[in-house]
Amino acid sequence: MQLALFSELVDKRVLIGREQAAELLNLSVNGLIGRTRMKNYRPRPIRQGRRVLYDLDEVMEVKRVMEWLRGREK
């Protein structure tokens, strides 16, 4: 029973919009979708009809990677 409840929780994703994802990553919306020279590691967009959303967990993982890479450059 607990395993079934856990798998239901794992399947649910928190989706956020482009503006929120860009703000969390300290990027412009164009930077988030890769329309700039820096096309580094970016979260994958999830399309729901005309809306483009991002998985919050994936955005936070990208943020951790970007911060780690910035730390290595110093």
Tab-separated table of C-alpha atoms in Angstrom:
chain	number	residue	atom	x	y	z
A	1	MET	CA	0.000	0.000	0.000
A	2	GLN	CA	2.751	2.467	0.928
A	3	LEU	CA	4.630	1.639	-2.254
A	4	ALA	CA	1.545	2.491	-4.310
A	5	LEU	CA	1.184	5.838	-2.526
A	6	PHE	CA	4.872	6.589	-3.046
A	7	SER	CA	4.689	5.828	-6.775
A	8	GLU	CA	1.700	8.172	-7.118
A	9	LEU	CA	3.693	10.978	-5.488
A	10	VAL	CA	6.681	10.359	-7.730
A	11	ASP	CA	4.532	10.577	-10.871
A	12	LYS	CA	3.172	14.034	-10.004
A	13	ARG	CA	5.297	16.873	-11.349
A	14	VAL	CA	5.115	20.527	-10.456
A	15	LEU	CA	5.026	22.523	-13.683
A	16	ILE	CA	5.968	26.185	-13.886
A	17	GLY	CA	5.799	28.741	-16.683
A	18	ARG	CA	8.627	30.189	-18.764
A	19	GLU	CA	8.859	33.399	-16.768
A	20	GLN	CA	9.116	31.566	-13.443
A	21	ALA	CA	11.741	29.157	-14.792
A	22	ALA	CA	13.772	32.016	-16.277
A	23	GLU	CA	13.629	33.905	-12.973
A	24	LEU	CA	14.806	30.866	-10.989
A	25	LEU	CA	17.730	30.386	-13.371
A	26	ASN	CA	18.522	34.119	-13.481
A	27	LEU	CA	18.065	34.143	-17.258
A	28	SER	CA	15.931	36.050	-19.701
A	29	VAL	CA	13.136	34.085	-21.367
A	30	ASN	CA	15.174	34.148	-24.598
A	31	GLY	CA	18.166	32.771	-22.698
A	32	LEU	CA	15.993	30.029	-21.244
A	33	ILE	CA	14.775	28.857	-24.637
A	34	GLY	CA	18.254	29.038	-26.156
A	35	ARG	CA	18.012	32.078	-28.412
A	36	THR	CA	21.298	33.490	-27.182
A	37	ARG	CA	24.923	32.594	-27.832
A	38	MET	CA	25.126	30.620	-24.589
A	39	LYS	CA	23.238	27.386	-25.207
A	40	ASN	CA	24.447	25.508	-22.165
A	41	TYR	CA	22.492	23.038	-20.151
A	42	ARG	CA	18.779	24.004	-20.249
A	43	PRO	CA	15.626	22.329	-18.912
A	44	ARG	CA	13.411	20.564	-21.448
A	45	PRO	CA	10.143	22.320	-22.213
A	46	ILE	CA	6.865	20.455	-21.740
A	47	ARG	CA	4.164	21.482	-24.181
A	48	GLN	CA	0.527	21.481	-23.117
A	49	GLY	CA	-1.362	22.756	-26.119
A	50	ARG	CA	-0.060	26.252	-26.758
A	51	ARG	CA	1.445	26.581	-23.289
A	52	VAL	CA	5.101	25.792	-22.640
A	53	LEU	CA	5.873	24.682	-19.108
A	54	TYR	CA	8.913	23.388	-17.260
A	55	ASP	CA	9.247	20.718	-14.574
A	56	LEU	CA	10.281	22.461	-11.334
A	57	ASP	CA	12.584	19.586	-10.285
A	58	GLU	CA	14.418	19.738	-13.607
A	59	VAL	CA	14.743	23.534	-13.393
A	60	MET	CA	16.240	23.229	-9.908
A	61	GLU	CA	18.680	20.548	-11.134
A	62	VAL	CA	19.768	22.843	-13.982
A	63	LYS	CA	20.214	25.650	-11.444
A	64	ARG	CA	22.489	23.448	-9.304
A	65	VAL	CA	24.564	22.475	-12.363
A	66	MET	CA	24.870	26.098	-13.531
A	67	GLU	CA	25.984	27.222	-10.052
A	68	TRP	CA	28.514	24.382	-9.913
A	69	LEU	CA	29.893	25.325	-13.346
A	70	ARG	CA	30.159	28.994	-12.316
A	71	GLY	CA	32.066	27.911	-9.217
A	72	ARG	CA	34.559	25.950	-11.329
A	73	GLU	CA	35.256	28.970	-13.553
A	74	LYS	CA	36.446	31.092	-10.620
